[in-house]
JSON list of C-alpha atoms and ligand atoms in Angstrom, two decimals:
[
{"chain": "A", "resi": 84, "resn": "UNK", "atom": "CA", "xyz": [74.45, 145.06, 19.50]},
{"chain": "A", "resi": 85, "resn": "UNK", "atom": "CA", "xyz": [78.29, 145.84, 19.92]},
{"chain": "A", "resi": 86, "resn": "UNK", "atom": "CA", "xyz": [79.15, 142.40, 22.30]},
{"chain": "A", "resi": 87, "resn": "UNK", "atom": "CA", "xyz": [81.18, 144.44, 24.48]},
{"chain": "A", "resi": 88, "resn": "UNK", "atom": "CA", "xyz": [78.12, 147.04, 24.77]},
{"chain": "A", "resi": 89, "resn": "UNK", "atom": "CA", "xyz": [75.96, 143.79, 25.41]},
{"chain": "A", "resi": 90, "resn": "UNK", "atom": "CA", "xyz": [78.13, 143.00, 28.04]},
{"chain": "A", "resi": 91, "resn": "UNK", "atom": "CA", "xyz": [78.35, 146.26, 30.29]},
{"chain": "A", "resi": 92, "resn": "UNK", "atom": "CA", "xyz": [74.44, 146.54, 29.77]},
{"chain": "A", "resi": 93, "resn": "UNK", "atom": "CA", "xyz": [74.09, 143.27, 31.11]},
{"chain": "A", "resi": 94, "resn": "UNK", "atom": "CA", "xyz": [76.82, 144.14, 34.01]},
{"chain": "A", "resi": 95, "resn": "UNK", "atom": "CA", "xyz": [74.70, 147.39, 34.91]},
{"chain": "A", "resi": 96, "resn": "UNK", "atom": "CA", "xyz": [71.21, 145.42, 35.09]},
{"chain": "A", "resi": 97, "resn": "UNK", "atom": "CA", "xyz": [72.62, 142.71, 36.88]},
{"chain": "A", "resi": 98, "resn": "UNK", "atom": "CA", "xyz": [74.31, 145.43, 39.62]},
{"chain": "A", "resi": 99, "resn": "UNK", "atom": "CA", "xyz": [70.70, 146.85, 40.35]},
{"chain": "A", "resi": 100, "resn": "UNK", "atom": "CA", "xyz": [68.61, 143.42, 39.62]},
{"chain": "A", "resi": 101, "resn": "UNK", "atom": "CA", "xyz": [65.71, 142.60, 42.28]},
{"chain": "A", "resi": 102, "resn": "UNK", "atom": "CA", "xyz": [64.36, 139.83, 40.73]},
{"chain": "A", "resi": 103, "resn": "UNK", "atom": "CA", "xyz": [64.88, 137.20, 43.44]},
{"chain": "A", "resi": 104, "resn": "UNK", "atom": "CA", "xyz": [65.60, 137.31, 47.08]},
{"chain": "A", "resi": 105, "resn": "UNK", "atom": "CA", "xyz": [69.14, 137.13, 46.68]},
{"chain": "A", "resi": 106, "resn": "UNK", "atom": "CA", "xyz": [69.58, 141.62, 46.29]},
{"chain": "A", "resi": 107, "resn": "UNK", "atom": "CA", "xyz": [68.39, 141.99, 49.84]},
{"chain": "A", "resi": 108, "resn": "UNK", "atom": "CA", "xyz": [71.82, 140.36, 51.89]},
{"chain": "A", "resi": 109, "resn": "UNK", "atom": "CA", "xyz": [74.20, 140.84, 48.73]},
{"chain": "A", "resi": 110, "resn": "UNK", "atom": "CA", "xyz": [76.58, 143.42, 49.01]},
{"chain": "A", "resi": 111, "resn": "UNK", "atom": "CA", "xyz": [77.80, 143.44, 45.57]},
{"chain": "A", "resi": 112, "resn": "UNK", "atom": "CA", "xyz": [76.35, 141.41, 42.54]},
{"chain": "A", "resi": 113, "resn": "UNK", "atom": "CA", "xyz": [79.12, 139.92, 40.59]},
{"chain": "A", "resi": 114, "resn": "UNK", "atom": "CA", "xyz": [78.24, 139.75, 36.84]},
{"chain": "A", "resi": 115, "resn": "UNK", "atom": "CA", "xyz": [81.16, 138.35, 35.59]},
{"chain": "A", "resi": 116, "resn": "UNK", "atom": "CA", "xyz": [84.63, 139.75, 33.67]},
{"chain": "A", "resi": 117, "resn": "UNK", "atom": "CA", "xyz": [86.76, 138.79, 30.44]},
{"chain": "A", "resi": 118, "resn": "UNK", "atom": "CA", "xyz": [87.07, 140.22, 27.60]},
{"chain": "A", "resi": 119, "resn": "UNK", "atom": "CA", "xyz": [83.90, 139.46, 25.02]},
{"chain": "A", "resi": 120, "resn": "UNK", "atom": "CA", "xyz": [85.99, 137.90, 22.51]},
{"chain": "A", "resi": 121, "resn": "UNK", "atom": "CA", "xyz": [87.05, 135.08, 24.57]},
{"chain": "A", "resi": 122, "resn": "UNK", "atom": "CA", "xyz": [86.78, 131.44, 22.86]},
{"chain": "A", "resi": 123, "resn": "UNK", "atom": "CA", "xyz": [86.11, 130.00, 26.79]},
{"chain": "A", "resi": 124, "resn": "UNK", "atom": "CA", "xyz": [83.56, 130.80, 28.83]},
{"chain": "A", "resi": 125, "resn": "UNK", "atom": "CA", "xyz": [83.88, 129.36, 32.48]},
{"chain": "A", "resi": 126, "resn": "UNK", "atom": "CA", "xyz": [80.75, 129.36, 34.39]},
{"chain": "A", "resi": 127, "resn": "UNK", "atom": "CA", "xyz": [80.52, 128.88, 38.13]},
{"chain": "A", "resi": 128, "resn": "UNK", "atom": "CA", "xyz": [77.77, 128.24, 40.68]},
{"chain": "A", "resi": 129, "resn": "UNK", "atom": "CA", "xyz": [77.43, 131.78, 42.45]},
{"chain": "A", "resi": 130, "resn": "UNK", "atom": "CA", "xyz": [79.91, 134.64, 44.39]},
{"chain": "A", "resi": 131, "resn": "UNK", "atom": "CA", "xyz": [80.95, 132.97, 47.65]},
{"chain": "A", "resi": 132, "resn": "UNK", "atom": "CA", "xyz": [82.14, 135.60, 50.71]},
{"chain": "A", "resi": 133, "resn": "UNK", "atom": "CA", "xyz": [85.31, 137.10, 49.00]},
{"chain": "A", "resi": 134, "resn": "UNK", "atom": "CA", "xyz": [83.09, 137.65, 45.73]},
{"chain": "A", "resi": 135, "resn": "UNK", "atom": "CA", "xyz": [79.96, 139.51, 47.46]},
{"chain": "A", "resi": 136, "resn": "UNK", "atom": "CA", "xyz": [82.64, 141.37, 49.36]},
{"chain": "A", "resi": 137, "resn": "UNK", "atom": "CA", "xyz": [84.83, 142.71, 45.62]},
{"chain": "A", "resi": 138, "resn": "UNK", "atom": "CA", "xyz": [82.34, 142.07, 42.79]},
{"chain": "A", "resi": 139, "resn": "UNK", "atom": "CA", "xyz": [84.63, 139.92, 41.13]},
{"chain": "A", "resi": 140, "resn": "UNK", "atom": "CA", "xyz": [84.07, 136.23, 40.47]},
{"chain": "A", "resi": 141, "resn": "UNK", "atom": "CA", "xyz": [86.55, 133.74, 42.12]},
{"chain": "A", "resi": 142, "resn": "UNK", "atom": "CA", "xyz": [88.45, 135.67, 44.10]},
{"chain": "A", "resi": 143, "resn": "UNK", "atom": "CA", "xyz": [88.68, 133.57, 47.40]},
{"chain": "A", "resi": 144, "resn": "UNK", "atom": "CA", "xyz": [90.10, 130.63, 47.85]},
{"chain": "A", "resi": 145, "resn": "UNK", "atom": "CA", "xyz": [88.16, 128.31, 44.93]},
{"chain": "A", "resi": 146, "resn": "UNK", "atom": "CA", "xyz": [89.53, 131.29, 42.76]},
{"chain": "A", "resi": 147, "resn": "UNK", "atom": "CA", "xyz": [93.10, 130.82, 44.03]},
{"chain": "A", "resi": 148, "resn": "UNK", "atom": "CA", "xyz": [92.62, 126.94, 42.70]},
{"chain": "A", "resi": 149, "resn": "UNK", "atom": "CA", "xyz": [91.09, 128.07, 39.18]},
{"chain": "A", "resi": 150, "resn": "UNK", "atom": "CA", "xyz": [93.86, 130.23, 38.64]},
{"chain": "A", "resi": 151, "resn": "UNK", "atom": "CA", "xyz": [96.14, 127.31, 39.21]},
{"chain": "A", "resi": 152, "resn": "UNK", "atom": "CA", "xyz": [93.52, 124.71, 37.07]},
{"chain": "A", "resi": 153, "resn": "UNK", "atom": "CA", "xyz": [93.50, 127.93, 34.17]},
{"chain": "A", "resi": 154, "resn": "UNK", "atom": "CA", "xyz": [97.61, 127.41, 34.54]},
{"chain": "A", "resi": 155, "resn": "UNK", "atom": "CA", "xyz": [97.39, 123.43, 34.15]},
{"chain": "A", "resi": 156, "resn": "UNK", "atom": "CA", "xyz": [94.82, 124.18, 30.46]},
{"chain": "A", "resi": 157, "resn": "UNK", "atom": "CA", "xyz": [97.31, 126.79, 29.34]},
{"chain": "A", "resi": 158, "resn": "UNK", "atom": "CA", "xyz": [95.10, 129.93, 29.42]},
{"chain": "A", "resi": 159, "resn": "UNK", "atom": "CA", "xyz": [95.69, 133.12, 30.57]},
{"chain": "A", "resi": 160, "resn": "UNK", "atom": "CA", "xyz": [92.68, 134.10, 33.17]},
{"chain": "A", "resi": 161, "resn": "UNK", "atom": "CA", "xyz": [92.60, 137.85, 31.24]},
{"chain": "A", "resi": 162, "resn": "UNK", "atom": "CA", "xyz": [91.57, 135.75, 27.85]},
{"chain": "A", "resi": 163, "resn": "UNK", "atom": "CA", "xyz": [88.94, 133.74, 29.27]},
{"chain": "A", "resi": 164, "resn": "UNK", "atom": "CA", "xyz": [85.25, 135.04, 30.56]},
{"chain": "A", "resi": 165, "resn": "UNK", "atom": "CA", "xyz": [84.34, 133.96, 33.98]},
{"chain": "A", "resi": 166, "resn": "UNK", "atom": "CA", "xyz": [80.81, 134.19, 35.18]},
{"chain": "A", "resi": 167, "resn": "UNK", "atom": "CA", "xyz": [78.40, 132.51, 37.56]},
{"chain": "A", "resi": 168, "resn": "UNK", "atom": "CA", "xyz": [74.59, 130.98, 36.95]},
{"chain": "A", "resi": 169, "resn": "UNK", "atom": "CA", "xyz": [73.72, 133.03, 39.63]},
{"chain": "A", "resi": 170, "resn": "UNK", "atom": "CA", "xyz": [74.94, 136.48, 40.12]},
{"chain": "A", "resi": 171, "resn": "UNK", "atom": "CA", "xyz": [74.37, 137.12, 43.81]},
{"chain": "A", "resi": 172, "resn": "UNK", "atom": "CA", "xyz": [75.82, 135.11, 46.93]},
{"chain": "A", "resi": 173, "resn": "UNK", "atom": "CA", "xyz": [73.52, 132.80, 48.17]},
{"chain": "A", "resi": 174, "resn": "UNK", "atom": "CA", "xyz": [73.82, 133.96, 52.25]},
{"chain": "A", "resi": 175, "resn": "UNK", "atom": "CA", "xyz": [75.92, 131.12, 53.80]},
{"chain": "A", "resi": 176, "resn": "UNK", "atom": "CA", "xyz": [77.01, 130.00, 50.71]},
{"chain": "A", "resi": 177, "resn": "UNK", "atom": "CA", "xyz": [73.82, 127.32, 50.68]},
{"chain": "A", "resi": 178, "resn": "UNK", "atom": "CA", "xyz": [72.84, 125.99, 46.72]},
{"chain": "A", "resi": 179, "resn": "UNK", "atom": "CA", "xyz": [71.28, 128.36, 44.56]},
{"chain": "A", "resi": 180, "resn": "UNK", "atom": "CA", "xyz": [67.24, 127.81, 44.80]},
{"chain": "A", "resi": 181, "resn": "UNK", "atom": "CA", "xyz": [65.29, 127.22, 41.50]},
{"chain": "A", "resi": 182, "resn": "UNK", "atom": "CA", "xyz": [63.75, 130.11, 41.36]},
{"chain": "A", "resi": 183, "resn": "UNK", "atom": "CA", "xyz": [66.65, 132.24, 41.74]},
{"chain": "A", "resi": 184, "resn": "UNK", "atom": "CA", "xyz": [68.63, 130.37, 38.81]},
{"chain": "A", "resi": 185, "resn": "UNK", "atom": "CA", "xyz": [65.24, 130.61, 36.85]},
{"chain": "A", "resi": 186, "resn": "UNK", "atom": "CA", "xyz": [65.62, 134.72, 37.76]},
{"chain": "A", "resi": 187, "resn": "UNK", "atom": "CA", "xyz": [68.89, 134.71, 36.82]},
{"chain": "A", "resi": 188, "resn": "UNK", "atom": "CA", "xyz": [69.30, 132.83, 33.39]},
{"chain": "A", "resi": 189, "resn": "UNK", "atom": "CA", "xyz": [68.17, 135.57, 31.09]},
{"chain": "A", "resi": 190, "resn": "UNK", "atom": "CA", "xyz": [71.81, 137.07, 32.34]},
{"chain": "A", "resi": 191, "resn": "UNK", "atom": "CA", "xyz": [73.72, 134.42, 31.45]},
{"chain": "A", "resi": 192, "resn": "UNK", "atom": "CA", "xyz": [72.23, 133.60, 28.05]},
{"chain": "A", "resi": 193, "resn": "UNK", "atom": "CA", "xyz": [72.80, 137.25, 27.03]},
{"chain": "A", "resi": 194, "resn": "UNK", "atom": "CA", "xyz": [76.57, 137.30, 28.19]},
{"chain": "A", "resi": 195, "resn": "UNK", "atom": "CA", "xyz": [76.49, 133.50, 26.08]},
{"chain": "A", "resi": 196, "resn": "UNK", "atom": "CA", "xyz": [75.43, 135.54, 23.00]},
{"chain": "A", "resi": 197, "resn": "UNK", "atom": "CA", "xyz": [77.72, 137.92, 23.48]},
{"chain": "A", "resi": 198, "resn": "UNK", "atom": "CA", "xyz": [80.78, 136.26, 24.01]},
{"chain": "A", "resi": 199, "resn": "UNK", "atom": "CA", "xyz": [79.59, 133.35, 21.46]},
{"chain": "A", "resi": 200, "resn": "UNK", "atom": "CA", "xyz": [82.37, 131.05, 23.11]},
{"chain": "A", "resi": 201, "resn": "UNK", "atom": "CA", "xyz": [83.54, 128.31, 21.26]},
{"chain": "A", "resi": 202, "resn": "UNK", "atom": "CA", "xyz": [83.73, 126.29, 24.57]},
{"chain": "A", "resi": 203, "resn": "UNK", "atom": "CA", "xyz": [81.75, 126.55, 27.54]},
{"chain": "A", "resi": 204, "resn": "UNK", "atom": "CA", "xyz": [83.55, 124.94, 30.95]},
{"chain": "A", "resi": 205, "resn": "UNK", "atom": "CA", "xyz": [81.17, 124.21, 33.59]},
{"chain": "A", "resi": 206, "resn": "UNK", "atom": "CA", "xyz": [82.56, 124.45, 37.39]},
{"chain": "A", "resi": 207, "resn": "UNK", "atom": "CA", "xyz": [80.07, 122.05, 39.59]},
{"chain": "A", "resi": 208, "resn": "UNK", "atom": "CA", "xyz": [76.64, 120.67, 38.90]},
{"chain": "A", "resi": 209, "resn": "UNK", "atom": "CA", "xyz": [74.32, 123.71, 38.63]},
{"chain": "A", "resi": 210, "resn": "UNK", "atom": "CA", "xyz": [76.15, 125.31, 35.36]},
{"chain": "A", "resi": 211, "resn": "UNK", "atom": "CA", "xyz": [76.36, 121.78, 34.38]},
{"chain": "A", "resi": 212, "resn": "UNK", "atom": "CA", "xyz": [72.61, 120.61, 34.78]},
{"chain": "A", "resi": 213, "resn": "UNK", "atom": "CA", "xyz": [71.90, 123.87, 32.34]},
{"chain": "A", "resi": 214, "resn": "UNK", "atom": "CA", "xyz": [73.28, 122.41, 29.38]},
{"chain": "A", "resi": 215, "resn": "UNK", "atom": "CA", "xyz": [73.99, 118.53, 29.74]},
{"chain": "A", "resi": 216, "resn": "UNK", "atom": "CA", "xyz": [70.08, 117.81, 31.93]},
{"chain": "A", "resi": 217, "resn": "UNK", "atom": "CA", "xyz": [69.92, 115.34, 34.50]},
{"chain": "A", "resi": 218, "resn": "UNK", "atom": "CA", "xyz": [73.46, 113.90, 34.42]},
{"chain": "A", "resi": 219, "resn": "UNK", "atom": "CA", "xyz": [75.50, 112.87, 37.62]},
{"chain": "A", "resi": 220, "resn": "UNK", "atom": "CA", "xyz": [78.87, 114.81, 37.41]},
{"chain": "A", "resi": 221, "resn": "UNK", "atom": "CA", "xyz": [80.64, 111.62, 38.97]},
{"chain": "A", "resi": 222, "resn": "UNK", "atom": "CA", "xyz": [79.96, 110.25, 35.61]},
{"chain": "A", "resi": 223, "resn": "UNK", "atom": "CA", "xyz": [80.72, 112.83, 33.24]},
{"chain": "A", "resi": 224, "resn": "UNK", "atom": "CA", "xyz": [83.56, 115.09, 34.53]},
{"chain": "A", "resi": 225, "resn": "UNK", "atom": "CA", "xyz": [86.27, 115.89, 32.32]},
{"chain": "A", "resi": 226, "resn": "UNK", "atom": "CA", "xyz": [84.13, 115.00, 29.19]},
{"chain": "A", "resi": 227, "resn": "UNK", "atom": "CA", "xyz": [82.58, 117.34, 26.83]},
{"chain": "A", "resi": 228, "resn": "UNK", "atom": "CA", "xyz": [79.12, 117.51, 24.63]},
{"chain": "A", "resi": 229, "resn": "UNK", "atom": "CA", "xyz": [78.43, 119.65, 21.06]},
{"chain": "A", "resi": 230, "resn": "UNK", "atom": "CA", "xyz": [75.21, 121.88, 22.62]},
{"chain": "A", "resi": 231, "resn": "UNK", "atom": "CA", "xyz": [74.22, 124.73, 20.26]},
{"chain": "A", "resi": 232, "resn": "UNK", "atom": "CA", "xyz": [77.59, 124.64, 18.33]},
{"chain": "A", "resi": 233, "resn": "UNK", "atom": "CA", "xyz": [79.85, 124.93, 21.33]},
{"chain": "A", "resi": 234, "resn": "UNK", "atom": "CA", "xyz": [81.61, 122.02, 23.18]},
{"chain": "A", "resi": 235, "resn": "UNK", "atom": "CA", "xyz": [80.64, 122.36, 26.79]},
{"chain": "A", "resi": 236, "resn": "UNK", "atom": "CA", "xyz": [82.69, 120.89, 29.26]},
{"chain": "A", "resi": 237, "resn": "UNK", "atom": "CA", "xyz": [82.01, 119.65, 32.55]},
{"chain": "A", "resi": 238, "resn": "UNK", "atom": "CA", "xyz": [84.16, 120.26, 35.44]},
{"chain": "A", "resi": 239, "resn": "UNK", "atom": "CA", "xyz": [84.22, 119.51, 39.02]},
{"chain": "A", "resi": 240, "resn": "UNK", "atom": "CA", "xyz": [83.60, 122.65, 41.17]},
{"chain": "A", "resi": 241, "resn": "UNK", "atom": "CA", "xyz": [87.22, 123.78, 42.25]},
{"chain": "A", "resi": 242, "resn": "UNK", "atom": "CA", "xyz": [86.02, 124.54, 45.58]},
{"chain": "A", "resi": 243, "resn": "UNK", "atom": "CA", "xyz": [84.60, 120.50, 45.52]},
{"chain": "A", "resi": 244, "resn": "UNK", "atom": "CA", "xyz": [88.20, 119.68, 45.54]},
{"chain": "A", "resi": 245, "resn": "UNK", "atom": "CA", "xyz": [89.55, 121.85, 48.35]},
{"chain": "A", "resi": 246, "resn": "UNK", "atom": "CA", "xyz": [86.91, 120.05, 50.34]},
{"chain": "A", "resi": 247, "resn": "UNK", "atom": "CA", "xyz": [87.60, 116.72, 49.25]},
{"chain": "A", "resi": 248, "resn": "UNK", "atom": "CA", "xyz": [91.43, 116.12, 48.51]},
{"chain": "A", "resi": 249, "resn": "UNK", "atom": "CA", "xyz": [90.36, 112.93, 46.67]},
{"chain": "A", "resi": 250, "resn": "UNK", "atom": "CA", "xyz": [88.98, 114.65, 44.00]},
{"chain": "A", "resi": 251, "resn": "UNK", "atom": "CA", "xyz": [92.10, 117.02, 43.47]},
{"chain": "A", "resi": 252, "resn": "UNK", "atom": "CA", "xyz": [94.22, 114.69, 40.48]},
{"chain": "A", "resi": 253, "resn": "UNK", "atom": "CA", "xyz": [90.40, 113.91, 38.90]},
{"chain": "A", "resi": 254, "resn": "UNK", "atom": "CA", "xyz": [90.13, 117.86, 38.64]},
{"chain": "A", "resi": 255, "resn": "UNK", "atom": "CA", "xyz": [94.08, 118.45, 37.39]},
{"chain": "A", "resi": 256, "resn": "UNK", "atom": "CA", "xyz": [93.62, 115.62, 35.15]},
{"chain": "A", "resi": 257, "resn": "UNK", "atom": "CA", "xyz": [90.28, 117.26, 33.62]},
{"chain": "A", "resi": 258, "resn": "UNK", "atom": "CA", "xyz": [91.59, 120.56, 33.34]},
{"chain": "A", "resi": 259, "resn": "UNK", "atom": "CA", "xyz": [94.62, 119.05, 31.41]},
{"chain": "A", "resi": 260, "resn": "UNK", "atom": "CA", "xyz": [92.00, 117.66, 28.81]},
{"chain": "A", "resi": 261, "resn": "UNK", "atom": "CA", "xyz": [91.13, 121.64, 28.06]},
{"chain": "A", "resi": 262, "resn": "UNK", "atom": "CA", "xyz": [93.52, 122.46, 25.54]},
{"chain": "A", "resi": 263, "resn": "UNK", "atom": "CA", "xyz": [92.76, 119.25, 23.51]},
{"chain": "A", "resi": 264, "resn": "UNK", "atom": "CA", "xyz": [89.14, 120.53, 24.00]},
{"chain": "A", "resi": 265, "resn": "UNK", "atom": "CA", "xyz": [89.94, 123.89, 22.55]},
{"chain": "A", "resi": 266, "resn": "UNK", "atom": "CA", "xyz": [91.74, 122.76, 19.50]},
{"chain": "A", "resi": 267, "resn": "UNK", "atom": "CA", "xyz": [88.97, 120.47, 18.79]},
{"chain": "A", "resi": 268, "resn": "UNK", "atom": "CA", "xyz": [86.34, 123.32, 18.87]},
{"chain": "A", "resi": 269, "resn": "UNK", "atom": "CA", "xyz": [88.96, 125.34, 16.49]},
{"chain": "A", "resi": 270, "resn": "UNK", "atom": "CA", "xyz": [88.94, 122.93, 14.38]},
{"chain": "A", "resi": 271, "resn": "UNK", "atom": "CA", "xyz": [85.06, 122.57, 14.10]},
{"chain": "A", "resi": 272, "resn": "UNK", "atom": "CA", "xyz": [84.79, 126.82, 13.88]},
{"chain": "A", "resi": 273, "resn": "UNK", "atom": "CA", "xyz": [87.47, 126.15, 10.86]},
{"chain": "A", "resi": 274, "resn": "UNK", "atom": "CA", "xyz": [85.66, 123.70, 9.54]},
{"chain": "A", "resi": 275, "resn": "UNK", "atom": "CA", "xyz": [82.19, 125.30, 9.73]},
{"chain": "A", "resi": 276, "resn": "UNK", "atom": "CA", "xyz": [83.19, 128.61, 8.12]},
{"chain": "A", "resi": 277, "resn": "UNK", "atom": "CA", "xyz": [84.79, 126.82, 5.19]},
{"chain": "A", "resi": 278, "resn": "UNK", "atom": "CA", "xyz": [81.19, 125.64, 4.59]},
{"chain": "A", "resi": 279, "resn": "UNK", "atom": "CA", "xyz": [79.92, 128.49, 5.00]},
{"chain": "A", "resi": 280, "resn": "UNK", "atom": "CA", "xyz": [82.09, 130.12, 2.45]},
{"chain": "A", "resi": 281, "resn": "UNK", "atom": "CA", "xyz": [81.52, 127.02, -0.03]},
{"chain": "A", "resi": 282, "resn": "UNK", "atom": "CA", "xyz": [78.01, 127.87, 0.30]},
{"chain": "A", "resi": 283, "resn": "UNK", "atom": "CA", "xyz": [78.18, 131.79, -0.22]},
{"chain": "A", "resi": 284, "resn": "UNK", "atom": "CA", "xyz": [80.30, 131.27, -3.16]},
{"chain": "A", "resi": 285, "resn": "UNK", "atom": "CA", "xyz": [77.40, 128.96, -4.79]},
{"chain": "A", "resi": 286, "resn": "UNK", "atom": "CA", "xyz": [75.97, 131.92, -5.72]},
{"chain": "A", "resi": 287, "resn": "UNK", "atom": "CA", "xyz": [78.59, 134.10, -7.22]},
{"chain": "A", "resi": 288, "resn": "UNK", "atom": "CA", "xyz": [79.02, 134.41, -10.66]},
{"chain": "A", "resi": 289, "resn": "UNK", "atom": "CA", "xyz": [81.25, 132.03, -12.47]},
{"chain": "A", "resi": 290, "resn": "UNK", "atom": "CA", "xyz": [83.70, 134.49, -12.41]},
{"chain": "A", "resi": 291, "resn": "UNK", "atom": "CA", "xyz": [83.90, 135.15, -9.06]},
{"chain": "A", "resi": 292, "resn": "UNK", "atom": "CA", "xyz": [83.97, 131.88, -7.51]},
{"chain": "A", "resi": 293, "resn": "UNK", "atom": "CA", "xyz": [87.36, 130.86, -6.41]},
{"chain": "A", "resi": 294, "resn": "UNK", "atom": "CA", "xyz": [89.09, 128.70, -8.41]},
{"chain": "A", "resi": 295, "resn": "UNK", "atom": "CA", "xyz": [91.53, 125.43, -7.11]},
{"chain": "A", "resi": 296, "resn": "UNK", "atom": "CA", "xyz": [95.46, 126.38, -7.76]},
{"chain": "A", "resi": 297, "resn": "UNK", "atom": "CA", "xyz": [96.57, 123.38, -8.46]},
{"chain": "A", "resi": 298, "resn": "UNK", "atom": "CA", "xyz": [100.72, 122.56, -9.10]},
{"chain": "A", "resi": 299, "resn": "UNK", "atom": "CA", "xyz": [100.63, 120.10, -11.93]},
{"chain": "B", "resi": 414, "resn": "LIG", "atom": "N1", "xyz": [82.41, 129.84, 43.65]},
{"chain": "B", "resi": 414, "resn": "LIG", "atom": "C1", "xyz": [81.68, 130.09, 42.55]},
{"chain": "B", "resi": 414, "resn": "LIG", "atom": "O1", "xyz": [80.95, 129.23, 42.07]},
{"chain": "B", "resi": 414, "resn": "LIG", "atom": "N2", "xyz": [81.78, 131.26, 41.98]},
{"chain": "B", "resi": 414, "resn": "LIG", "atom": "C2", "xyz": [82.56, 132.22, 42.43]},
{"chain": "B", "resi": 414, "resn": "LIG", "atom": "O2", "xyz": [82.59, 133.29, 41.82]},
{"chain": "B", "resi": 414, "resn": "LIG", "atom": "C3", "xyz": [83.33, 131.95, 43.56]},
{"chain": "B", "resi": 414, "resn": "LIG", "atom": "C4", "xyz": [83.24, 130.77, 44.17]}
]
């Protein structure tokens, strides 16, 4: 399927989805925006008040800091996809239960194949804990693992350093690792399709395969 079709199906499922508690208090279900071509794929813990209130992810005041962290990495939020593990606000903004990340998943992964970013950022432990296990953020913030192809990146929740100033430079400084990040992953995509191509061409005709230019 067309990604951007993939996209707006998911969108319209996830707008009428009872699968966990969460539909009865939300008041809008917030399945994520950016454009399905983007190489970076930022994924949150769930829509906070703001959120529930628009339908748009990180719009309060934890969005107000991304937008300033997106600044610090270079990237413009219109050419990056933003989504959440889960799409509906958790009432009182408590932790997302298991079951309703469990409910929820099948979302994401779909909007994953559909953007097929080259990097995945993680914003606080829950997106993190879906692709790195039982890590302790402390530990690993700001440092990045190949899963599936992609370099995923884990990130202190933004709104984890509005409530704790001392984490603020920690977060600035891992958001300025990004672009590195990035060019890394480029390089890998480069480097991968070059195989590829070496490989297709095994099996062309002698004629067809391409041939060296060499200077000398
Ligand atoms: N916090 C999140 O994790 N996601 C949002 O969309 C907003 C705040």
């Amino acid at each position: 399927m067309d990604p951007l079709d993939l996209l707006n199906q998911v969108a319209a499922e996830v707008r009428v989805c009872v699968q966990c508690q969460l539909n009865v208090s939300r008041k809008n279900a917030v399945p994520g925006e950016g454009p399905p071509n983007a190489e970076v794929l930022f994924i949150g813990e769930g829509p906070g008040f703001y959120e529930n209130e628009q339908g748009r992810p990180f719009v309060g005041a934890a969005g107000k800091f991304l937008d300033e962290l997106l600044q610090r990495a270079h990237l413009q939020r219109e050419k990056v996809f933003i989504t959440n593990v889960v799409k509906c606000r958790p009432p009182g903004n408590r932790d997302p239960l298991p079951e309703e990340l469990e409910a929820c998943s099948w979302f994401l992964d779909r909007q994953i194949e559909a953007i097929n970013p080259m990097v995945i950022v993680t914003l606080g432990r829950f997106s993190m804990a879906k692709f790195m296990g039982n890590v302790r953020i402390s530990d690993v913030h700001g440092q990045s693992r190949w899963v599936n192809g992609r370099l995923v990146v884990a990130m202190f929740h933004p709104a984890a350093a509005l409530h704790q100033p001392s984490l603020k430079n920690a977060v600035l400084d891992d958001f300025g690792r990004l672009p590195g990040y990035l060019t890394q992953a480029r390089t890998n995509r480069d480097k991968m399709q070059a195989v590829q191509v070496t490989s297709e061409d095994e099996n062309l005709p002698d004629e067809d395969k391409p041939t060296q230019l060499s200077l000398f």
